[in-house]
């Protein structure tokens, strides 16, 4: 959290940008780089912690949103085992493997799936 003196220092920097020389500009740019790298480290710590918790966190004006990842069912892999006449009823330019599986009575629990990795976004709200 930013202290009042840090905020005042930032305001002073902003107010003096018009008469800033190359040395002062270089200092500000290096300060920005340091702040940016620190922010990236803090973001990484927050993201890793929220991934571990598995739940969106809100503190002050900061929200770290947890996304559990998305499942992608592989209907084609299971649907290919359905009887040919079931496959042909759903055949179009492409085969609707989900419909094939449903028509063949395949349970969703029998359908293999892939799942993307969980992720976190951190932002000010």
mmCIF file with all atom_site columns, C-alpha atoms in Angstrom:
data_model
loop_
_atom_site.group_PDB
_atom_site.id
_atom_site.type_symbol
_atom_site.label_atom_id
_atom_site.label_alt_id
_atom_site.label_comp_id
_atom_site.label_asym_id
_atom_site.label_entity_id
_atom_site.label_seq_id
_atom_site.pdbx_PDB_ins_code
_atom_site.Cartn_x
_atom_site.Cartn_y
_atom_site.Cartn_z
_atom_site.occupancy
_atom_site.B_iso_or_equiv
_atom_site.pdbx_formal_charge
_atom_site.auth_seq_id
_atom_site.auth_comp_id
_atom_site.auth_asym_id
_atom_site.auth_atom_id
_atom_site.pdbx_PDB_model_num
ATOM 1   C CA . UNK A 1 1   ? 0.000   0.000   0.000   1.00 0.00 ? 1   UNK A CA 1
ATOM 2   C CA . UNK A 1 2   ? 1.310   3.418   -0.955  1.00 0.00 ? 2   UNK A CA 1
ATOM 3   C CA . UNK A 1 3   ? 2.216   5.755   1.893   1.00 0.00 ? 3   UNK A CA 1
ATOM 4   C CA . UNK A 1 4   ? 1.397   9.461   1.887   1.00 0.00 ? 4   UNK A CA 1
ATOM 5   C CA . UNK A 1 5   ? 5.073   10.370  1.441   1.00 0.00 ? 5   UNK A CA 1
ATOM 6   C CA . UNK A 1 6   ? 5.391   8.022   -1.544  1.00 0.00 ? 6   UNK A CA 1
ATOM 7   C CA . UNK A 1 7   ? 2.289   9.582   -3.084  1.00 0.00 ? 7   UNK A CA 1
ATOM 8   C CA . UNK A 1 8   ? 3.646   13.088  -2.484  1.00 0.00 ? 8   UNK A CA 1
ATOM 9   C CA . UNK A 1 9   ? 6.965   12.064  -4.040  1.00 0.00 ? 9   UNK A CA 1
ATOM 10  C CA . UNK A 1 10  ? 5.152   10.785  -7.129  1.00 0.00 ? 10  UNK A CA 1
ATOM 11  C CA . UNK A 1 11  ? 3.200   14.024  -7.368  1.00 0.00 ? 11  UNK A CA 1
ATOM 12  C CA . UNK A 1 12  ? 6.441   16.023  -7.106  1.00 0.00 ? 12  UNK A CA 1
ATOM 13  C CA . UNK A 1 13  ? 7.935   13.981  -9.943  1.00 0.00 ? 13  UNK A CA 1
ATOM 14  C CA . UNK A 1 14  ? 4.884   14.572  -12.112 1.00 0.00 ? 14  UNK A CA 1
ATOM 15  C CA . UNK A 1 15  ? 4.912   18.314  -11.415 1.00 0.00 ? 15  UNK A CA 1
ATOM 16  C CA . UNK A 1 16  ? 8.591   18.670  -12.340 1.00 0.00 ? 16  UNK A CA 1
ATOM 17  C CA . UNK A 1 17  ? 8.525   16.759  -15.620 1.00 0.00 ? 17  UNK A CA 1
ATOM 18  C CA . UNK A 1 18  ? 8.421   19.950  -17.656 1.00 0.00 ? 18  UNK A CA 1
ATOM 19  C CA . UNK A 1 19  ? 11.879  21.064  -16.454 1.00 0.00 ? 19  UNK A CA 1
ATOM 20  C CA . UNK A 1 20  ? 13.410  17.601  -16.209 1.00 0.00 ? 20  UNK A CA 1
ATOM 21  C CA . UNK A 1 21  ? 16.867  17.177  -17.674 1.00 0.00 ? 21  UNK A CA 1
ATOM 22  C CA . UNK A 1 22  ? 18.372  14.004  -19.111 1.00 0.00 ? 22  UNK A CA 1
ATOM 23  C CA . UNK A 1 23  ? 19.827  12.947  -15.761 1.00 0.00 ? 23  UNK A CA 1
ATOM 24  C CA . UNK A 1 24  ? 16.522  13.395  -13.943 1.00 0.00 ? 24  UNK A CA 1
ATOM 25  C CA . UNK A 1 25  ? 14.667  11.585  -16.704 1.00 0.00 ? 25  UNK A CA 1
ATOM 26  C CA . UNK A 1 26  ? 17.136  8.710   -16.520 1.00 0.00 ? 26  UNK A CA 1
ATOM 27  C CA . UNK A 1 27  ? 16.572  8.475   -12.749 1.00 0.00 ? 27  UNK A CA 1
ATOM 28  C CA . UNK A 1 28  ? 12.800  8.412   -13.204 1.00 0.00 ? 28  UNK A CA 1
ATOM 29  C CA . UNK A 1 29  ? 13.087  5.740   -15.890 1.00 0.00 ? 29  UNK A CA 1
ATOM 30  C CA . UNK A 1 30  ? 15.274  3.578   -13.651 1.00 0.00 ? 30  UNK A CA 1
ATOM 31  C CA . UNK A 1 31  ? 12.828  4.098   -10.773 1.00 0.00 ? 31  UNK A CA 1
ATOM 32  C CA . UNK A 1 32  ? 10.011  3.009   -13.077 1.00 0.00 ? 32  UNK A CA 1
ATOM 33  C CA . UNK A 1 33  ? 11.932  -0.114  -14.099 1.00 0.00 ? 33  UNK A CA 1
ATOM 34  C CA . UNK A 1 34  ? 12.503  -1.029  -10.458 1.00 0.00 ? 34  UNK A CA 1
ATOM 35  C CA . UNK A 1 35  ? 8.837   -0.448  -9.576  1.00 0.00 ? 35  UNK A CA 1
ATOM 36  C CA . UNK A 1 36  ? 7.719   -2.472  -12.598 1.00 0.00 ? 36  UNK A CA 1
ATOM 37  C CA . UNK A 1 37  ? 9.940   -5.420  -11.687 1.00 0.00 ? 37  UNK A CA 1
ATOM 38  C CA . UNK A 1 38  ? 8.702   -5.290  -8.076  1.00 0.00 ? 38  UNK A CA 1
ATOM 39  C CA . UNK A 1 39  ? 5.094   -5.209  -9.309  1.00 0.00 ? 39  UNK A CA 1
ATOM 40  C CA . UNK A 1 40  ? 5.734   -8.251  -11.509 1.00 0.00 ? 40  UNK A CA 1
ATOM 41  C CA . UNK A 1 41  ? 7.182   -10.155 -8.542  1.00 0.00 ? 41  UNK A CA 1
ATOM 42  C CA . UNK A 1 42  ? 4.206   -9.230  -6.355  1.00 0.00 ? 42  UNK A CA 1
ATOM 43  C CA . UNK A 1 43  ? 1.808   -10.245 -9.139  1.00 0.00 ? 43  UNK A CA 1
ATOM 44  C CA . UNK A 1 44  ? 3.530   -13.639 -9.427  1.00 0.00 ? 44  UNK A CA 1
ATOM 45  C CA . UNK A 1 45  ? 3.264   -14.204 -5.660  1.00 0.00 ? 45  UNK A CA 1
ATOM 46  C CA . UNK A 1 46  ? -0.440  -13.274 -5.707  1.00 0.00 ? 46  UNK A CA 1
ATOM 47  C CA . UNK A 1 47  ? -1.157  -15.512 -8.707  1.00 0.00 ? 47  UNK A CA 1
ATOM 48  C CA . UNK A 1 48  ? 0.640   -18.504 -7.195  1.00 0.00 ? 48  UNK A CA 1
ATOM 49  C CA . UNK A 1 49  ? -1.117  -18.040 -3.849  1.00 0.00 ? 49  UNK A CA 1
ATOM 50  C CA . UNK A 1 50  ? -4.567  -17.708 -5.441  1.00 0.00 ? 50  UNK A CA 1
ATOM 51  C CA . UNK A 1 51  ? -3.928  -20.782 -7.625  1.00 0.00 ? 51  UNK A CA 1
ATOM 52  C CA . UNK A 1 52  ? -3.086  -22.681 -4.446  1.00 0.00 ? 52  UNK A CA 1
ATOM 53  C CA . UNK A 1 53  ? -6.248  -21.420 -2.683  1.00 0.00 ? 53  UNK A CA 1
ATOM 54  C CA . UNK A 1 54  ? -8.412  -22.111 -5.745  1.00 0.00 ? 54  UNK A CA 1
ATOM 55  C CA . UNK A 1 55  ? -10.707 -19.179 -4.999  1.00 0.00 ? 55  UNK A CA 1
ATOM 56  C CA . UNK A 1 56  ? -11.006 -15.531 -6.129  1.00 0.00 ? 56  UNK A CA 1
ATOM 57  C CA . UNK A 1 57  ? -9.626  -13.078 -3.577  1.00 0.00 ? 57  UNK A CA 1
ATOM 58  C CA . UNK A 1 58  ? -10.625 -9.421  -3.054  1.00 0.00 ? 58  UNK A CA 1
ATOM 59  C CA . UNK A 1 59  ? -8.615  -7.117  -0.811  1.00 0.00 ? 59  UNK A CA 1
ATOM 60  C CA . UNK A 1 60  ? -9.053  -3.361  -0.950  1.00 0.00 ? 60  UNK A CA 1
ATOM 61  C CA . UNK A 1 61  ? -9.190  -2.388  -4.625  1.00 0.00 ? 61  UNK A CA 1
ATOM 62  C CA . UNK A 1 62  ? -7.338  -5.488  -5.799  1.00 0.00 ? 62  UNK A CA 1
ATOM 63  C CA . UNK A 1 63  ? -9.117  -8.530  -7.204  1.00 0.00 ? 63  UNK A CA 1
ATOM 64  C CA . UNK A 1 64  ? -7.281  -11.748 -8.033  1.00 0.00 ? 64  UNK A CA 1
ATOM 65  C CA . UNK A 1 65  ? -9.780  -13.806 -10.044 1.00 0.00 ? 65  UNK A CA 1
ATOM 66  C CA . UNK A 1 66  ? -9.381  -17.589 -10.060 1.00 0.00 ? 66  UNK A CA 1
ATOM 67  C CA . UNK A 1 67  ? -10.402 -19.560 -13.156 1.00 0.00 ? 67  UNK A CA 1
ATOM 68  C CA . UNK A 1 68  ? -10.438 -23.331 -12.761 1.00 0.00 ? 68  UNK A CA 1
ATOM 69  C CA . UNK A 1 69  ? -9.693  -24.107 -16.376 1.00 0.00 ? 69  UNK A CA 1
ATOM 70  C CA . UNK A 1 70  ? -12.033 -25.339 -19.040 1.00 0.00 ? 70  UNK A CA 1
ATOM 71  C CA . UNK A 1 71  ? -12.906 -28.930 -19.896 1.00 0.00 ? 71  UNK A CA 1
ATOM 72  C CA . UNK A 1 72  ? -12.924 -30.006 -23.528 1.00 0.00 ? 72  UNK A CA 1
ATOM 73  C CA . UNK A 1 73  ? -14.736 -33.292 -24.114 1.00 0.00 ? 73  UNK A CA 1
ATOM 74  C CA . UNK A 1 74  ? -13.411 -35.665 -26.782 1.00 0.00 ? 74  UNK A CA 1
ATOM 75  C CA . UNK A 1 75  ? -16.700 -36.970 -28.196 1.00 0.00 ? 75  UNK A CA 1
ATOM 76  C CA . UNK A 1 76  ? -15.003 -38.195 -31.352 1.00 0.00 ? 76  UNK A CA 1
ATOM 77  C CA . UNK A 1 77  ? -12.804 -40.681 -29.492 1.00 0.00 ? 77  UNK A CA 1
ATOM 78  C CA . UNK A 1 78  ? -15.805 -42.366 -27.838 1.00 0.00 ? 78  UNK A CA 1
ATOM 79  C CA . UNK A 1 79  ? -18.290 -41.751 -30.657 1.00 0.00 ? 79  UNK A CA 1
ATOM 80  C CA . UNK A 1 80  ? -16.210 -43.706 -33.170 1.00 0.00 ? 80  UNK A CA 1
ATOM 81  C CA . UNK A 1 81  ? -17.129 -46.873 -31.235 1.00 0.00 ? 81  UNK A CA 1
ATOM 82  C CA . UNK A 1 82  ? -20.869 -46.305 -31.831 1.00 0.00 ? 82  UNK A CA 1
ATOM 83  C CA . UNK A 1 83  ? -22.647 -48.497 -34.396 1.00 0.00 ? 83  UNK A CA 1
ATOM 84  C CA . UNK A 1 84  ? -22.167 -47.329 -38.002 1.00 0.00 ? 84  UNK A CA 1
ATOM 85  C CA . UNK A 1 85  ? -25.889 -46.600 -38.449 1.00 0.00 ? 85  UNK A CA 1
ATOM 86  C CA . UNK A 1 86  ? -25.786 -44.215 -35.450 1.00 0.00 ? 86  UNK A CA 1
ATOM 87  C CA . UNK A 1 87  ? -22.757 -42.455 -36.899 1.00 0.00 ? 87  UNK A CA 1
ATOM 88  C CA . UNK A 1 88  ? -24.430 -42.185 -40.323 1.00 0.00 ? 88  UNK A CA 1
ATOM 89  C CA . UNK A 1 89  ? -27.573 -40.583 -38.817 1.00 0.00 ? 89  UNK A CA 1
ATOM 90  C CA . UNK A 1 90  ? -25.386 -37.711 -37.594 1.00 0.00 ? 90  UNK A CA 1
ATOM 91  C CA . UNK A 1 91  ? -23.043 -37.556 -40.544 1.00 0.00 ? 91  UNK A CA 1
ATOM 92  C CA . UNK A 1 92  ? -22.798 -34.228 -42.271 1.00 0.00 ? 92  UNK A CA 1
ATOM 93  C CA . UNK A 1 93  ? -19.775 -32.517 -43.774 1.00 0.00 ? 93  UNK A CA 1
ATOM 94  C CA . UNK A 1 94  ? -18.333 -33.165 -40.351 1.00 0.00 ? 94  UNK A CA 1
ATOM 95  C CA . UNK A 1 95  ? -19.478 -35.690 -37.742 1.00 0.00 ? 95  UNK A CA 1
ATOM 96  C CA . UNK A 1 96  ? -21.208 -34.342 -34.638 1.00 0.00 ? 96  UNK A CA 1
ATOM 97  C CA . UNK A 1 97  ? -19.463 -36.651 -32.178 1.00 0.00 ? 97  UNK A CA 1
ATOM 98  C CA . UNK A 1 98  ? -21.327 -35.221 -29.205 1.00 0.00 ? 98  UNK A CA 1
ATOM 99  C CA . UNK A 1 99  ? -24.665 -36.115 -30.830 1.00 0.00 ? 99  UNK A CA 1
ATOM 100 C CA . UNK A 1 100 ? -23.294 -39.560 -31.756 1.00 0.00 ? 100 UNK A CA 1
ATOM 101 C CA . UNK A 1 101 ? -22.327 -40.220 -28.147 1.00 0.00 ? 101 UNK A CA 1
ATOM 102 C CA . UNK A 1 102 ? -25.667 -38.964 -26.840 1.00 0.00 ? 102 UNK A CA 1
ATOM 103 C CA . UNK A 1 103 ? -27.582 -41.094 -29.358 1.00 0.00 ? 103 UNK A CA 1
ATOM 104 C CA . UNK A 1 104 ? -25.464 -44.155 -28.543 1.00 0.00 ? 104 UNK A CA 1
ATOM 105 C CA . UNK A 1 105 ? -26.262 -43.694 -24.846 1.00 0.00 ? 105 UNK A CA 1
ATOM 106 C CA . UNK A 1 106 ? -22.692 -42.867 -23.831 1.00 0.00 ? 106 UNK A CA 1
ATOM 107 C CA . UNK A 1 107 ? -22.579 -41.277 -20.380 1.00 0.00 ? 107 UNK A CA 1
ATOM 108 C CA . UNK A 1 108 ? -20.690 -37.990 -19.953 1.00 0.00 ? 108 UNK A CA 1
ATOM 109 C CA . UNK A 1 109 ? -18.519 -39.856 -17.432 1.00 0.00 ? 109 UNK A CA 1
ATOM 110 C CA . UNK A 1 110 ? -17.313 -42.142 -20.247 1.00 0.00 ? 110 UNK A CA 1
ATOM 111 C CA . UNK A 1 111 ? -16.195 -39.265 -22.463 1.00 0.00 ? 111 UNK A CA 1
ATOM 112 C CA . UNK A 1 112 ? -12.511 -38.392 -22.068 1.00 0.00 ? 112 UNK A CA 1
ATOM 113 C CA . UNK A 1 113 ? -11.691 -34.733 -21.826 1.00 0.00 ? 113 UNK A CA 1
ATOM 114 C CA . UNK A 1 114 ? -8.767  -32.387 -21.603 1.00 0.00 ? 114 UNK A CA 1
ATOM 115 C CA . UNK A 1 115 ? -8.732  -29.454 -19.239 1.00 0.00 ? 115 UNK A CA 1
ATOM 116 C CA . UNK A 1 116 ? -6.796  -26.238 -19.532 1.00 0.00 ? 116 UNK A CA 1
ATOM 117 C CA . UNK A 1 117 ? -4.643  -25.130 -16.635 1.00 0.00 ? 117 UNK A CA 1
ATOM 118 C CA . UNK A 1 118 ? -6.225  -22.973 -13.932 1.00 0.00 ? 118 UNK A CA 1
ATOM 119 C CA . UNK A 1 119 ? -5.324  -19.299 -14.204 1.00 0.00 ? 119 UNK A CA 1
ATOM 120 C CA . UNK A 1 120 ? -5.525  -16.067 -12.250 1.00 0.00 ? 120 UNK A CA 1
ATOM 121 C CA . UNK A 1 121 ? -5.895  -12.444 -13.306 1.00 0.00 ? 121 UNK A CA 1
ATOM 122 C CA . UNK A 1 122 ? -4.981  -9.602  -10.973 1.00 0.00 ? 122 UNK A CA 1
ATOM 123 C CA . UNK A 1 123 ? -6.414  -6.129  -11.447 1.00 0.00 ? 123 UNK A CA 1
ATOM 124 C CA . UNK A 1 124 ? -7.478  -2.992  -9.666  1.00 0.00 ? 124 UNK A CA 1
ATOM 125 C CA . UNK A 1 125 ? -11.232 -2.618  -9.413  1.00 0.00 ? 125 UNK A CA 1
#
